[in-house]
C-alpha cells in the first residue's frame, strides 16, 4: 500500500517499508507512522517474501520489520537483502517480543540497525525512526558527494573531457598493452594557436567558450575506445588504442579542420575564430616508457608550431634511431 508520493520541497520522498504478517499490527504501526509525518510514502508487506520483493524493486529509506514471521523471517530477510545493490545501506529496524539477547546481538552483527521491544511506545518508535532516517539521509548525501569528488578527479570541469591525471593513467595501461601484445597505439597532442590573444581580446569567458567548443568538436571525432583529456591550459592529449598512425592522422586532421572552419560566439555575440596545431606519434618498441611516447607527440606538435601552426605533424623516428629515445627523430609533415 502506498501513500502519496509528492515530496516536501521537491526532493525525493522519504519511504518506509513496513513488514508484518499481522494486519492488526500493521494498522497500529501505520497509524503511528502517519501521525509522525516522517515518511511521505509507506509500503506494506504481509510477509518476508513480499517484503523482499518490494525492497528489491523500490527505493526505500528505512525498513521496519517484525522479527517473527512464517516462511522468510526477519533474520533471513536481513541476509537476503544483499541481492539488491544499495540495499545494504538501508537501515533495518526490527520489532520483536523476543528476550533472546543472543539473537538480538546476532541481528546487529548481521547488519540490523536497531531492535525495538514489543509492545513498543509510539514516542520511542518515532524517535528511533527519525534517527535512522536522518542517518540514511546523511549517508546518501555522503555517497553523492563522494561520487562527485570521484567524477571531478577524472573529468575536467570546464571542457567535460578527462583530467590530465586520468588520461595519463589510461596511457600507462595502453602503453603496457601495446608493448605486451604488439597492438598499435597512437598518441595525439594538440595546442590552440595564439590562445593568449583570444583571452586578451574576448576575456577569459571568451576563452572558456572556445575551450568548451573545441572539446565538443573533439568528442564528435572520437571512437568509444578513445580517451581525450585537457592536458594543460589550452593543450589536449588523446590516447587512441588499436589505431595505426594513418587512422590517427585522419582523425586529427578532421578535428583540426572542424576548428579552422568553425566559429565560436563570445558573450557579446562576436564570432571567435581559432586554429589548432596537432602532433601525432605512434608507439614503437624502442620507446622505454610513456614519457618517450609523450615526448614524440610533443616534438611533432613543436614542429607543427614551427612550420606555421594550424597543421598536423607526424613524428617518425629514423631507422638509425630505432634503439634510442626519440630525441633526435625527424617528424614528417602531413599538411
GROMACS .gro file of C-alpha atoms in nm:
model
  335
    1UNK     CA    1   0.000   0.000   0.000
    2UNK     CA    2   0.137   0.342  -0.091
    3UNK     CA    3   0.063   0.693   0.021
    4UNK     CA    4   0.101   0.998  -0.199
    5UNK     CA    5   0.448   1.028  -0.350
    6UNK     CA    6   0.488   1.406  -0.355
    7UNK     CA    7   0.797   1.506  -0.162
    8UNK     CA    8   0.824   1.809   0.061
    9UNK     CA    9   1.041   2.074  -0.101
   10UNK     CA   10   1.051   1.890  -0.435
   11UNK     CA   11   1.310   1.629  -0.326
   12UNK     CA   12   1.283   1.253  -0.329
   13UNK     CA   13   1.015   1.130  -0.091
   14UNK     CA   14   1.107   0.957   0.233
   15UNK     CA   15   0.992   0.595   0.208
   16UNK     CA   16   0.948   0.332   0.477
   17UNK     CA   17   0.883  -0.036   0.415
   18UNK     CA   18   0.663  -0.192   0.685
   19UNK     CA   19   0.672  -0.574   0.702
   20UNK     CA   20   0.445  -0.761   0.944
   21UNK     CA   21   0.231  -1.072   0.895
   22UNK     CA   22  -0.038  -0.933   1.127
   23UNK     CA   23  -0.278  -0.691   0.962
   24UNK     CA   24  -0.378  -0.561   1.305
   25UNK     CA   25  -0.019  -0.487   1.399
   26UNK     CA   26   0.047  -0.322   1.063
   27UNK     CA   27  -0.254  -0.096   1.110
   28UNK     CA   28  -0.137   0.002   1.459
   29UNK     CA   29   0.217   0.077   1.340
   30UNK     CA   30   0.089   0.254   1.031
   31UNK     CA   31  -0.118   0.494   1.242
   32UNK     CA   32   0.192   0.588   1.441
   33UNK     CA   33   0.398   0.640   1.124
   34UNK     CA   34   0.126   0.850   0.961
   35UNK     CA   35   0.090   1.068   1.270
   36UNK     CA   36   0.467   1.127   1.287
   37UNK     CA   37   0.486   1.288   0.942
   38UNK     CA   38   0.833   1.141   0.893
   39UNK     CA   39   0.752   0.950   0.575
   40UNK     CA   40   0.560   1.064   0.271
   41UNK     CA   41   0.544   0.710   0.133
   42UNK     CA   42   0.464   0.389   0.319
   43UNK     CA   43   0.500   0.046   0.159
   44UNK     CA   44   0.339  -0.250   0.332
   45UNK     CA   45   0.411  -0.622   0.304
   46UNK     CA   46   0.231  -0.905   0.482
   47UNK     CA   47   0.530  -1.143   0.490
   48UNK     CA   48   0.905  -1.156   0.443
   49UNK     CA   49   0.897  -1.271   0.081
   50UNK     CA   50   0.668  -0.988  -0.029
   51UNK     CA   51   0.882  -0.751   0.173
   52UNK     CA   52   1.196  -0.869  -0.005
   53UNK     CA   53   1.035  -0.820  -0.346
   54UNK     CA   54   0.942  -0.462  -0.255
   55UNK     CA   55   1.291  -0.397  -0.123
   56UNK     CA   56   1.442  -0.521  -0.449
   57UNK     CA   57   1.203  -0.313  -0.660
   58UNK     CA   58   1.169   0.014  -0.470
   59UNK     CA   59   1.392   0.290  -0.333
   60UNK     CA   60   1.350   0.253   0.042
   61UNK     CA   61   1.494   0.468   0.324
   62UNK     CA   62   1.403   0.257   0.627
   63UNK     CA   63   1.272  -0.097   0.678
   64UNK     CA   64   1.057  -0.162   0.986
   65UNK     CA   65   1.013  -0.537   1.015
   66UNK     CA   66   0.857  -0.788   1.252
   67UNK     CA   67   1.119  -1.043   1.352
   68UNK     CA   68   0.894  -1.347   1.383
   69UNK     CA   69   0.716  -1.428   1.056
   70UNK     CA   70   0.625  -1.754   0.881
   71UNK     CA   71   0.847  -1.851   0.589
   72UNK     CA   72   1.106  -1.579   0.541
   73UNK     CA   73   1.151  -1.436   0.891
   74UNK     CA   74   1.342  -1.122   0.982
   75UNK     CA   75   1.679  -1.296   1.021
   76UNK     CA   76   1.663  -1.448   0.672
   77UNK     CA   77   1.528  -1.128   0.517
   78UNK     CA   78   1.821  -0.934   0.659
   79UNK     CA   79   2.068  -1.173   0.496
   80UNK     CA   80   1.874  -1.185   0.167
   81UNK     CA   81   1.880  -0.807   0.114
   82UNK     CA   82   2.235  -0.826  -0.021
   83UNK     CA   83   2.092  -0.938  -0.356
   84UNK     CA   84   1.990  -0.577  -0.426
   85UNK     CA   85   2.271  -0.328  -0.494
   86UNK     CA   86   2.245  -0.049  -0.242
   87UNK     CA   87   2.006  -0.233  -0.011
   88UNK     CA   88   2.287  -0.294   0.235
   89UNK     CA   89   2.274   0.079   0.315
   90UNK     CA   90   1.906   0.067   0.407
   91UNK     CA   91   1.863   0.067   0.786
   92UNK     CA   92   1.671  -0.236   0.917
   93UNK     CA   93   1.474  -0.182   1.238
   94UNK     CA   94   1.317  -0.490   1.394
   95UNK     CA   95   1.015  -0.519   1.622
   96UNK     CA   96   1.024  -0.823   1.846
   97UNK     CA   97   0.884  -0.964   2.166
   98UNK     CA   98   1.183  -1.196   2.197
   99UNK     CA   99   1.403  -1.154   2.503
  100UNK     CA  100   1.681  -1.365   2.349
  101UNK     CA  101   1.977  -1.127   2.382
  102UNK     CA  102   2.198  -1.359   2.181
  103UNK     CA  103   1.962  -1.340   1.885
  104UNK     CA  104   1.941  -0.964   1.911
  105UNK     CA  105   2.318  -0.943   1.914
  106UNK     CA  106   2.337  -1.159   1.600
  107UNK     CA  107   2.090  -0.930   1.425
  108UNK     CA  108   2.314  -0.632   1.490
  109UNK     CA  109   2.622  -0.827   1.378
  110UNK     CA  110   2.441  -0.919   1.054
  111UNK     CA  111   2.367  -0.555   0.977
  112UNK     CA  112   2.049  -0.460   1.160
  113UNK     CA  113   2.044  -0.105   1.296
  114UNK     CA  114   1.803  -0.149   1.582
  115UNK     CA  115   1.573  -0.390   1.767
  116UNK     CA  116   1.269  -0.247   1.943
  117UNK     CA  117   1.088  -0.449   2.206
  118UNK     CA  118   0.716  -0.518   2.174
  119UNK     CA  119   0.491  -0.372   2.291
  120UNK     CA  120   0.654  -0.053   2.171
  121UNK     CA  121   0.584   0.301   2.286
  122UNK     CA  122   0.488   0.532   1.996
  123UNK     CA  123   0.720   0.811   2.115
  124UNK     CA  124   1.015   0.572   2.134
  125UNK     CA  125   0.938   0.420   1.791
  126UNK     CA  126   0.910   0.760   1.623
  127UNK     CA  127   1.231   0.886   1.783
  128UNK     CA  128   1.427   0.584   1.661
  129UNK     CA  129   1.280   0.601   1.311
  130UNK     CA  130   1.366   0.972   1.295
  131UNK     CA  131   1.724   0.895   1.396
  132UNK     CA  132   1.767   0.617   1.138
  133UNK     CA  133   1.610   0.826   0.863
  134UNK     CA  134   1.849   1.110   0.942
  135UNK     CA  135   2.148   0.875   0.931
  136UNK     CA  136   2.027   0.732   0.598
  137UNK     CA  137   1.994   1.082   0.453
  138UNK     CA  138   2.344   1.172   0.568
  139UNK     CA  139   2.480   0.850   0.415
  140UNK     CA  140   2.305   0.926   0.086
  141UNK     CA  141   2.449   1.278   0.081
  142UNK     CA  142   2.794   1.141   0.153
  143UNK     CA  143   2.764   0.892  -0.134
  144UNK     CA  144   2.662   1.171  -0.372
  145UNK     CA  145   2.950   1.392  -0.257
  146UNK     CA  146   3.199   1.108  -0.291
  147UNK     CA  147   3.069   1.030  -0.640
  148UNK     CA  148   3.100   1.397  -0.731
  149UNK     CA  149   3.456   1.413  -0.599
  150UNK     CA  150   3.543   1.096  -0.790
  151UNK     CA  151   3.400   1.244  -1.108
  152UNK     CA  152   3.580   1.574  -1.059
  153UNK     CA  153   3.908   1.391  -1.010
  154UNK     CA  154   3.872   1.224  -1.351
  155UNK     CA  155   3.689   1.493  -1.551
  156UNK     CA  156   3.794   1.845  -1.640
  157UNK     CA  157   3.518   2.068  -1.509
  158UNK     CA  158   3.532   2.325  -1.789
  159UNK     CA  159   3.554   2.107  -2.101
  160UNK     CA  160   3.396   1.784  -1.979
  161UNK     CA  161   3.697   1.595  -2.113
  162UNK     CA  162   3.905   1.369  -1.892
  163UNK     CA  163   4.156   1.516  -1.649
  164UNK     CA  164   4.530   1.505  -1.713
  165UNK     CA  165   4.576   1.250  -1.437
  166UNK     CA  166   4.310   1.020  -1.579
  167UNK     CA  167   4.448   1.037  -1.934
  168UNK     CA  168   4.798   0.969  -1.804
  169UNK     CA  169   4.676   0.659  -1.621
  170UNK     CA  170   4.496   0.533  -1.931
  171UNK     CA  171   4.805   0.597  -2.141
  172UNK     CA  172   5.015   0.393  -1.897
  173UNK     CA  173   4.775   0.098  -1.926
  174UNK     CA  174   4.752   0.116  -2.305
  175UNK     CA  175   5.130   0.153  -2.335
  176UNK     CA  176   5.181  -0.171  -2.143
  177UNK     CA  177   4.916  -0.342  -2.354
  178UNK     CA  178   5.083  -0.230  -2.677
  179UNK     CA  179   5.424  -0.344  -2.550
  180UNK     CA  180   5.300  -0.686  -2.440
  181UNK     CA  181   5.074  -0.775  -2.731
  182UNK     CA  182   5.224  -0.569  -3.013
  183UNK     CA  183   4.898  -0.383  -3.074
  184UNK     CA  184   4.903  -0.035  -3.227
  185UNK     CA  185   4.876   0.273  -3.009
  186UNK     CA  186   4.872   0.634  -3.122
  187UNK     CA  187   4.901   0.950  -2.918
  188UNK     CA  188   4.783   1.295  -3.024
  189UNK     CA  189   4.892   1.617  -2.857
  190UNK     CA  190   4.731   1.946  -2.959
  191UNK     CA  191   4.762   2.310  -2.861
  192UNK     CA  192   4.541   2.603  -2.960
  193UNK     CA  193   4.730   2.864  -3.161
  194UNK     CA  194   4.768   3.215  -3.015
  195UNK     CA  195   4.522   3.138  -2.737
  196UNK     CA  196   4.653   3.424  -2.522
  197UNK     CA  197   4.529   3.665  -2.788
  198UNK     CA  198   4.180   3.515  -2.753
  199UNK     CA  199   4.181   3.579  -2.379
  200UNK     CA  200   4.319   3.929  -2.430
  201UNK     CA  201   4.056   4.018  -2.690
  202UNK     CA  202   3.746   3.842  -2.558
  203UNK     CA  203   3.835   3.792  -2.192
  204UNK     CA  204   3.860   3.463  -2.009
  205UNK     CA  205   3.487   3.391  -2.060
  206UNK     CA  206   3.554   3.403  -2.433
  207UNK     CA  207   3.848   3.169  -2.386
  208UNK     CA  208   3.627   2.932  -2.191
  209UNK     CA  209   3.374   2.932  -2.474
  210UNK     CA  210   3.649   2.831  -2.715
  211UNK     CA  211   3.780   2.552  -2.493
  212UNK     CA  212   3.432   2.410  -2.449
  213UNK     CA  213   3.361   2.431  -2.821
  214UNK     CA  214   3.689   2.270  -2.921
  215UNK     CA  215   3.623   1.989  -2.673
  216UNK     CA  216   3.275   1.936  -2.816
  217UNK     CA  217   3.415   1.910  -3.170
  218UNK     CA  218   3.672   1.663  -3.041
  219UNK     CA  219   3.410   1.438  -2.882
  220UNK     CA  220   3.238   1.413  -3.218
  221UNK     CA  221   3.555   1.270  -3.372
  222UNK     CA  222   3.636   1.004  -3.112
  223UNK     CA  223   3.560   0.634  -3.103
  224UNK     CA  224   3.415   0.478  -2.790
  225UNK     CA  225   3.757   0.334  -2.702
  226UNK     CA  226   3.946   0.663  -2.739
  227UNK     CA  227   4.026   0.877  -2.436
  228UNK     CA  228   4.075   1.253  -2.464
  229UNK     CA  229   4.169   1.496  -2.191
  230UNK     CA  230   4.266   1.850  -2.121
  231UNK     CA  231   4.640   1.824  -2.066
  232UNK     CA  232   4.707   2.185  -1.975
  233UNK     CA  233   4.554   2.531  -2.016
  234UNK     CA  234   4.487   2.504  -2.389
  235UNK     CA  235   4.657   2.170  -2.453
  236UNK     CA  236   4.480   1.842  -2.526
  237UNK     CA  237   4.604   1.483  -2.517
  238UNK     CA  238   4.433   1.196  -2.698
  239UNK     CA  239   4.504   0.830  -2.637
  240UNK     CA  240   4.399   0.623  -2.939
  241UNK     CA  241   4.439   0.250  -2.873
  242UNK     CA  242   4.420  -0.007  -3.152
  243UNK     CA  243   4.473   0.255  -3.423
  244UNK     CA  244   4.766   0.293  -3.663
  245UNK     CA  245   4.922   0.628  -3.734
  246UNK     CA  246   4.729   0.677  -4.060
  247UNK     CA  247   4.400   0.646  -3.878
  248UNK     CA  248   4.523   0.884  -3.609
  249UNK     CA  249   4.629   1.135  -3.873
  250UNK     CA  250   4.288   1.123  -4.039
  251UNK     CA  251   4.114   1.177  -3.707
  252UNK     CA  252   4.349   1.461  -3.609
  253UNK     CA  253   4.311   1.636  -3.944
  254UNK     CA  254   3.933   1.608  -3.930
  255UNK     CA  255   3.932   1.768  -3.586
  256UNK     CA  256   4.177   2.042  -3.689
  257UNK     CA  257   3.969   2.129  -3.996
  258UNK     CA  258   3.646   2.144  -3.796
  259UNK     CA  259   3.806   2.401  -3.566
  260UNK     CA  260   3.950   2.605  -3.855
  261UNK     CA  261   3.616   2.625  -4.035
  262UNK     CA  262   3.405   2.685  -3.728
  263UNK     CA  263   3.347   2.998  -3.521
  264UNK     CA  264   3.256   3.026  -3.155
  265UNK     CA  265   3.035   3.301  -3.019
  266UNK     CA  266   3.156   3.536  -2.746
  267UNK     CA  267   2.916   3.659  -2.479
  268UNK     CA  268   2.854   3.978  -2.679
  269UNK     CA  269   2.783   3.779  -2.995
  270UNK     CA  270   3.115   3.842  -3.166
  271UNK     CA  271   3.249   3.539  -3.353
  272UNK     CA  272   3.576   3.395  -3.226
  273UNK     CA  273   3.792   3.221  -3.484
  274UNK     CA  274   4.069   2.992  -3.360
  275UNK     CA  275   4.309   2.739  -3.505
  276UNK     CA  276   4.498   2.447  -3.355
  277UNK     CA  277   4.832   2.274  -3.405
  278UNK     CA  278   4.848   1.897  -3.365
  279UNK     CA  279   5.124   1.642  -3.320
  280UNK     CA  280   5.077   1.267  -3.374
  281UNK     CA  281   5.304   0.985  -3.258
  282UNK     CA  282   5.276   0.607  -3.268
  283UNK     CA  283   5.410   0.365  -3.012
  284UNK     CA  284   5.738   0.194  -3.110
  285UNK     CA  285   5.908  -0.094  -2.934
  286UNK     CA  286   6.216   0.126  -2.887
  287UNK     CA  287   6.020   0.354  -2.652
  288UNK     CA  288   6.113   0.272  -2.294
  289UNK     CA  289   5.810   0.428  -2.127
  290UNK     CA  290   5.513   0.659  -2.170
  291UNK     CA  291   5.735   0.963  -2.134
  292UNK     CA  292   5.908   0.866  -2.458
  293UNK     CA  293   5.573   0.846  -2.642
  294UNK     CA  294   5.460   1.178  -2.495
  295UNK     CA  295   5.791   1.335  -2.595
  296UNK     CA  296   5.745   1.209  -2.951
  297UNK     CA  297   5.395   1.362  -2.974
  298UNK     CA  298   5.524   1.683  -2.818
  299UNK     CA  299   5.806   1.705  -3.073
  300UNK     CA  300   5.557   1.659  -3.354
  301UNK     CA  301   5.343   1.936  -3.202
  302UNK     CA  302   5.651   2.161  -3.177
  303UNK     CA  303   5.719   2.105  -3.546
  304UNK     CA  304   5.358   2.197  -3.630
  305UNK     CA  305   5.408   2.525  -3.448
  306UNK     CA  306   5.746   2.579  -3.614
  307UNK     CA  307   5.609   2.512  -3.962
  308UNK     CA  308   5.337   2.776  -3.944
  309UNK     CA  309   5.076   2.643  -3.697
  310UNK     CA  310   4.724   2.524  -3.784
  311UNK     CA  311   4.857   2.194  -3.911
  312UNK     CA  312   4.908   1.828  -3.820
  313UNK     CA  313   5.257   1.681  -3.796
  314UNK     CA  314   5.360   1.317  -3.755
  315UNK     CA  315   5.658   1.201  -3.553
  316UNK     CA  316   5.873   0.949  -3.736
  317UNK     CA  317   6.197   0.803  -3.599
  318UNK     CA  318   6.482   0.742  -3.840
  319UNK     CA  319   6.589   0.383  -3.887
  320UNK     CA  320   6.924   0.461  -3.724
  321UNK     CA  321   6.742   0.570  -3.409
  322UNK     CA  322   6.531   0.259  -3.364
  323UNK     CA  323   6.716   0.169  -3.044
  324UNK     CA  324   6.726   0.520  -2.899
  325UNK     CA  325   6.487   0.761  -2.739
  326UNK     CA  326   6.300   0.993  -2.979
  327UNK     CA  327   6.516   1.296  -2.900
  328UNK     CA  328   6.664   1.339  -3.248
  329UNK     CA  329   6.383   1.194  -3.454
  330UNK     CA  330   6.251   1.368  -3.760
  331UNK     CA  331   5.875   1.433  -3.761
  332UNK     CA  332   5.722   1.438  -4.108
  333UNK     CA  333   5.476   1.700  -4.227
  334UNK     CA  334   5.125   1.589  -4.318
  335UNK     CA  335   4.984   1.928  -4.402
   0.00000   0.00000   0.00000
